[in-house]
mmCIF file of C-alpha atoms and ligand atoms in Angstrom:
data_model
loop_
_atom_site.group_PDB
_atom_site.id
_atom_site.type_symbol
_atom_site.label_atom_id
_atom_site.label_comp_id
_atom_site.label_asym_id
_atom_site.label_seq_id
_atom_site.Cartn_x
_atom_site.Cartn_y
_atom_site.Cartn_z
ATOM 1 C CA MET A 7 -0.231 0.081 0.159
ATOM 2 C CA ALA A 8 1.510 3.019 -1.232
ATOM 3 C CA PRO A 9 2.248 5.846 1.747
ATOM 4 C CA GLY A 10 -0.826 8.409 2.168
ATOM 5 C CA ASP A 11 -3.258 5.010 1.110
ATOM 6 C CA THR A 12 -6.017 4.720 3.469
ATOM 7 C CA ALA A 13 -8.946 4.044 1.601
ATOM 8 C CA GLY A 14 -10.380 0.944 2.862
ATOM 9 C CA MET A 15 -8.185 1.214 6.019
ATOM 10 C CA THR A 16 -10.369 0.109 9.272
ATOM 11 C CA ALA A 17 -10.417 3.761 11.196
ATOM 12 C CA GLY A 18 -9.094 3.721 14.325
ATOM 13 C CA PRO A 19 -10.617 5.623 17.792
ATOM 14 C CA ILE A 20 -11.290 8.956 16.844
ATOM 15 C CA ALA A 21 -13.117 12.105 18.152
ATOM 16 C CA VAL A 22 -16.556 13.408 17.092
ATOM 17 C CA THR A 23 -18.413 16.017 18.239
ATOM 18 C CA VAL A 24 -21.802 16.058 17.747
ATOM 19 C CA GLU A 25 -24.215 18.772 17.710
ATOM 20 C CA GLU A 26 -27.542 19.379 16.530
ATOM 21 C CA VAL A 27 -27.884 20.061 12.166
ATOM 22 C CA PRO A 28 -31.586 20.429 10.347
ATOM 23 C CA ALA A 29 -32.419 17.261 8.812
ATOM 24 C CA GLY A 30 -31.215 17.706 6.093
ATOM 25 C CA LEU A 31 -27.421 17.736 7.134
ATOM 26 C CA THR A 32 -28.105 13.968 7.969
ATOM 27 C CA TYR A 33 -30.100 13.153 5.267
ATOM 28 C CA PRO A 34 -27.267 11.577 2.783
ATOM 29 C CA LEU A 35 -26.078 8.726 5.622
ATOM 30 C CA ARG A 36 -29.708 8.365 7.006
ATOM 31 C CA GLY A 37 -30.558 7.845 3.333
ATOM 32 C CA ALA A 38 -27.136 5.895 2.516
ATOM 33 C CA VAL A 39 -27.889 3.365 6.072
ATOM 34 C CA LEU A 40 -30.591 2.741 6.775
ATOM 35 C CA ARG A 41 -33.162 4.188 3.464
ATOM 36 C CA PRO A 42 -31.564 2.648 0.554
ATOM 37 C CA GLY A 43 -34.362 2.713 -2.160
ATOM 38 C CA ARG A 44 -36.383 4.439 -0.119
ATOM 39 C CA PRO A 45 -37.766 8.552 0.516
ATOM 40 C CA VAL A 46 -35.241 9.237 2.725
ATOM 41 C CA GLU A 47 -37.371 11.956 5.426
ATOM 42 C CA ILE A 48 -39.220 10.446 7.133
ATOM 43 C CA ALA A 49 -42.804 12.341 8.484
ATOM 44 C CA GLY A 50 -42.243 15.530 11.390
ATOM 45 C CA ASP A 51 -38.622 16.016 9.995
ATOM 46 C CA ASP A 52 -39.137 19.761 10.367
ATOM 47 C CA GLU A 53 -41.750 19.987 13.784
ATOM 48 C CA PRO A 54 -40.620 22.401 15.495
ATOM 49 C CA ASP A 55 -40.365 19.672 18.674
ATOM 50 C CA THR A 56 -38.098 17.329 16.697
ATOM 51 C CA PHE A 57 -33.979 17.056 16.910
ATOM 52 C CA HIS A 58 -31.699 16.338 14.442
ATOM 53 C CA LEU A 59 -27.476 15.691 15.929
ATOM 54 C CA ALA A 60 -24.376 14.167 13.615
ATOM 55 C CA ALA A 61 -21.027 13.116 14.540
ATOM 56 C CA ARG A 62 -18.599 15.265 12.877
ATOM 57 C CA THR A 63 -15.131 14.586 11.925
ATOM 58 C CA PRO A 64 -12.851 17.291 13.434
ATOM 59 C CA ALA A 65 -12.825 17.166 9.515
ATOM 60 C CA GLY A 66 -16.329 18.215 9.356
ATOM 61 C CA GLN A 67 -17.506 14.989 8.022
ATOM 62 C CA VAL A 68 -20.747 13.726 9.328
ATOM 63 C CA VAL A 69 -19.885 9.907 10.521
ATOM 64 C CA GLY A 70 -23.001 9.709 12.823
ATOM 65 C CA VAL A 71 -27.259 10.666 13.510
ATOM 66 C CA VAL A 72 -30.000 10.714 14.965
ATOM 67 C CA ARG A 73 -33.262 12.061 15.603
ATOM 68 C CA PHE A 74 -35.185 12.664 17.922
ATOM 69 C CA HIS A 75 -38.657 13.806 18.616
ATOM 70 C CA PRO A 76 -42.139 14.111 20.518
ATOM 71 C CA ALA A 77 -44.083 10.472 20.238
ATOM 72 C CA ALA A 78 -46.542 8.636 22.865
ATOM 73 C CA CYS A 79 -45.509 5.521 23.714
ATOM 74 C CA SER A 80 -47.797 2.069 23.083
ATOM 75 C CA TRP A 81 -45.574 0.519 25.740
ATOM 76 C CA ARG A 82 -46.240 2.808 27.941
ATOM 77 C CA PRO A 83 -48.685 4.314 28.066
ATOM 78 C CA ASP A 84 -48.880 5.840 31.133
ATOM 79 C CA ALA A 85 -45.222 7.715 30.266
ATOM 80 C CA ARG A 86 -45.665 11.157 31.359
ATOM 81 C CA ALA A 87 -43.425 12.540 28.218
ATOM 82 C CA PRO A 88 -42.144 10.456 26.027
ATOM 83 C CA TRP A 89 -39.676 11.072 22.805
ATOM 84 C CA GLN A 90 -39.130 8.607 20.166
ATOM 85 C CA LEU A 91 -35.584 8.232 18.399
ATOM 86 C CA ARG A 92 -35.185 7.457 14.884
ATOM 87 C CA GLY A 93 -32.556 7.237 11.833
ATOM 88 C CA MET A 94 -29.844 6.858 13.689
ATOM 89 C CA ALA A 95 -26.925 5.353 11.912
ATOM 90 C CA THR A 96 -23.667 5.919 11.758
ATOM 91 C CA ASP A 97 -20.990 5.272 9.362
ATOM 92 C CA PRO A 98 -20.102 2.106 8.459
ATOM 93 C CA ALA A 99 -15.879 3.039 8.938
ATOM 94 C CA VAL A 100 -16.206 4.035 12.195
ATOM 95 C CA ARG A 101 -18.548 2.004 13.784
ATOM 96 C CA GLY A 102 -17.559 0.875 17.596
ATOM 97 C CA THR A 103 -15.365 3.939 18.195
ATOM 98 C CA GLY A 104 -18.417 5.700 20.023
ATOM 99 C CA ALA A 105 -20.106 8.111 17.537
ATOM 100 C CA GLY A 106 -22.888 6.017 17.830
ATOM 101 C CA ARG A 107 -22.862 6.519 21.974
ATOM 102 C CA ALA A 108 -21.893 9.679 21.952
ATOM 103 C CA LEU A 109 -25.161 10.631 19.554
ATOM 104 C CA VAL A 110 -27.404 8.943 22.016
ATOM 105 C CA ALA A 111 -26.023 9.774 25.385
ATOM 106 C CA GLU A 112 -26.221 13.607 24.333
ATOM 107 C CA GLY A 113 -30.056 13.188 22.921
ATOM 108 C CA LEU A 114 -30.833 11.260 26.275
ATOM 109 C CA ALA A 115 -29.324 13.922 27.466
ATOM 110 C CA ARG A 116 -31.497 17.308 25.568
ATOM 111 C CA VAL A 117 -34.559 14.889 26.323
ATOM 112 C CA ALA A 118 -34.404 15.284 29.655
ATOM 113 C CA ALA A 119 -33.818 18.616 29.522
ATOM 114 C CA ALA A 120 -36.466 18.951 26.893
ATOM 115 C CA GLY A 121 -38.499 17.404 30.113
ATOM 116 C CA GLY A 122 -38.581 14.002 28.566
ATOM 117 C CA ASP A 123 -39.230 10.959 31.054
ATOM 118 C CA LEU A 124 -39.188 7.853 28.583
ATOM 119 C CA VAL A 125 -37.521 7.104 25.191
ATOM 120 C CA TRP A 126 -38.602 4.669 23.132
ATOM 121 C CA CYS A 127 -37.455 3.244 19.383
ATOM 122 C CA ASP A 128 -38.658 0.400 16.795
ATOM 123 C CA ALA A 129 -35.045 -0.998 16.953
ATOM 124 C CA ARG A 130 -33.844 -3.586 14.801
ATOM 125 C CA VAL A 131 -32.885 -6.650 16.171
ATOM 126 C CA ALA A 132 -29.571 -6.516 14.943
ATOM 127 C CA ALA A 133 -29.094 -2.742 16.909
ATOM 128 C CA ALA A 134 -30.611 -4.065 19.635
ATOM 129 C CA GLY A 135 -27.266 -5.671 21.941
ATOM 130 C CA PHE A 136 -26.209 -1.284 20.516
ATOM 131 C CA TYR A 137 -29.353 0.214 22.629
ATOM 132 C CA GLU A 138 -28.408 -2.312 25.260
ATOM 133 C CA ARG A 139 -25.336 -0.958 25.815
ATOM 134 C CA MET A 140 -26.939 2.614 26.600
ATOM 135 C CA GLY A 141 -29.084 1.579 28.599
ATOM 136 C CA PHE A 142 -32.486 0.382 26.760
ATOM 137 C CA ALA A 143 -34.195 -2.231 27.109
ATOM 138 C CA VAL A 144 -36.517 -4.793 25.629
ATOM 139 C CA VAL A 145 -40.399 -4.522 25.874
ATOM 140 C CA THR A 146 -42.325 -6.626 23.466
ATOM 141 C CA GLU A 147 -41.188 -10.092 21.249
ATOM 142 C CA PRO A 148 -40.078 -9.415 17.920
ATOM 143 C CA TYR A 149 -42.023 -7.790 15.119
ATOM 144 C CA GLU A 150 -42.058 -7.202 11.231
ATOM 145 C CA LYS A 151 -41.736 -4.120 9.647
ATOM 146 C CA ALA A 152 -42.418 -3.907 6.508
ATOM 147 C CA THR A 153 -39.239 -3.949 3.972
ATOM 148 C CA VAL A 154 -36.806 -3.786 7.051
ATOM 149 C CA GLY A 155 -36.947 -6.920 8.654
ATOM 150 C CA LEU A 156 -37.462 -7.604 12.657
ATOM 151 C CA HIS A 157 -37.493 -5.599 15.044
ATOM 152 C CA LEU A 158 -37.667 -5.203 19.071
ATOM 153 C CA GLY A 159 -39.529 -2.647 20.860
ATOM 154 C CA MET A 160 -36.700 -1.038 23.213
ATOM 155 C CA VAL A 161 -37.451 2.142 26.183
ATOM 156 C CA ILE A 162 -34.868 3.764 28.153
ATOM 157 C CA GLN A 163 -36.801 5.717 31.666
ATOM 158 C CA LEU A 164 -34.937 9.382 32.272
ATOM 159 C CA SER A 165 -36.945 10.073 35.233
ATOM 160 C CA PRO A 166 -38.949 8.070 38.104
ATOM 161 C CA ARG A 167 -42.325 6.923 36.608
ATOM 162 C CA GLY A 168 -45.241 8.483 38.363
HETATM 163 C C1 COA B 5 -26.268 0.620 15.712
HETATM 164 C C2 COA B 5 -24.873 1.689 15.694
HETATM 165 C C3 COA B 5 -25.531 2.888 15.162
HETATM 166 C C4 COA B 5 -24.323 1.466 16.714
HETATM 167 O O1 COA B 5 -23.109 2.249 16.292
HETATM 168 P P1 COA B 5 -22.144 2.378 16.527
HETATM 169 O O2 COA B 5 -21.121 3.831 15.949
HETATM 170 O O3 COA B 5 -21.468 1.704 16.522
HETATM 171 O O4 COA B 5 -22.273 2.628 18.122
HETATM 172 P P2 COA B 5 -20.678 2.118 18.962
HETATM 173 O O5 COA B 5 -19.022 2.881 18.534
HETATM 174 O O6 COA B 5 -21.248 4.117 19.979
HETATM 175 O O7 COA B 5 -20.813 1.536 20.406
HETATM 176 C C5 COA B 5 -21.379 1.763 21.751
HETATM 177 C C6 COA B 5 -21.692 -0.052 22.224
HETATM 178 O O8 COA B 5 -22.044 -0.851 21.704
HETATM 179 C C7 COA B 5 -21.957 -1.992 21.010
HETATM 180 N N1 COA B 5 -22.344 -2.237 20.189
HETATM 181 C C8 COA B 5 -21.971 -1.705 18.718
HETATM 182 N N2 COA B 5 -23.402 -1.689 18.214
HETATM 183 C C9 COA B 5 -23.708 -3.484 18.711
HETATM 184 C C10 COA B 5 -24.714 -4.086 17.670
HETATM 185 N N3 COA B 5 -25.694 -3.770 16.691
HETATM 186 N N4 COA B 5 -24.511 -4.805 18.960
HETATM 187 C C11 COA B 5 -24.326 -4.956 20.654
HETATM 188 N N5 COA B 5 -22.934 -4.646 20.328
HETATM 189 C C12 COA B 5 -22.953 -2.965 19.480
HETATM 190 C C13 COA B 5 -20.162 -1.157 20.853
HETATM 191 O O9 COA B 5 -19.882 -2.357 20.251
HETATM 192 C C14 COA B 5 -19.828 -0.392 21.929
HETATM 193 O O10 COA B 5 -19.861 -1.179 23.470
HETATM 194 P P3 COA B 5 -19.014 -0.648 24.192
HETATM 195 O O11 COA B 5 -20.025 0.222 25.654
HETATM 196 O O12 COA B 5 -18.174 -1.554 25.142
HETATM 197 O O13 COA B 5 -17.863 0.526 24.271
HETATM 198 C C15 COA B 5 -24.745 0.884 13.486
HETATM 199 O O14 COA B 5 -24.342 0.142 14.023
HETATM 200 C C16 COA B 5 -25.246 1.122 12.422
HETATM 201 O O15 COA B 5 -25.212 2.605 12.035
HETATM 202 N N6 COA B 5 -26.105 -0.039 12.502
HETATM 203 C C17 COA B 5 -26.701 -0.091 10.887
HETATM 204 C C18 COA B 5 -28.085 1.188 11.266
HETATM 205 C C19 COA B 5 -29.239 0.392 12.209
HETATM 206 O O16 COA B 5 -28.837 -0.306 12.337
HETATM 207 N N7 COA B 5 -29.666 2.036 12.727
HETATM 208 C C20 COA B 5 -30.512 1.214 14.115
HETATM 209 C C21 COA B 5 -31.485 1.180 13.446
HETATM 210 S S1 COA B 5 -33.248 0.795 14.728
#
């Protein structure tokens, strides 16, 4: 391999910064990782309460994205202020280096600061272990979602119930 030719190399740990961004900035990675062949926009992307986060490398490259928005949770109807996590994706080149964790941690902190008491998601089965590492718990049997495959309902409680 020629010096400086890093194509195809596995990335080592990288420092990412996480910040709130307009929905459109998350679309290239969201589309490529989660929605190939499907519209990249998700209903509610531009709602005032929805927020989108991006993880960037020091060079400014977006290597992770996620969105959070207030939404009722059918598995936790007693939740006072539930929010949904959607559109979670990291660049395959940085997986396992903490970008996903940084995004979820920042999102949960922001939801808690906004008064949310619970965050839930339809977790792809292959990603359930990641959400468990973030503190989420599985609360459903596996269920099918059209065109995407098996999912598990997962929740994390942010403040005591009641
Ligand atoms: C799931 C995904 C977002 C994880 O992102 P990531 O950048 O690799 O996450 P991190 O590096 O921050 O990992 C945090 C921890 O979770 C673990 N982890 C990551 N992915 C995991 C997985 N699929 N299963 C089990 N554990 C996982 C990591 O090993 C790490 O463990 P640690 O606590 O010991 O450090 C990423 O793999 C992805 O984009 N997958 C494809 C899209 C997808 O499935 N999105 C979710 C849709 S519901």
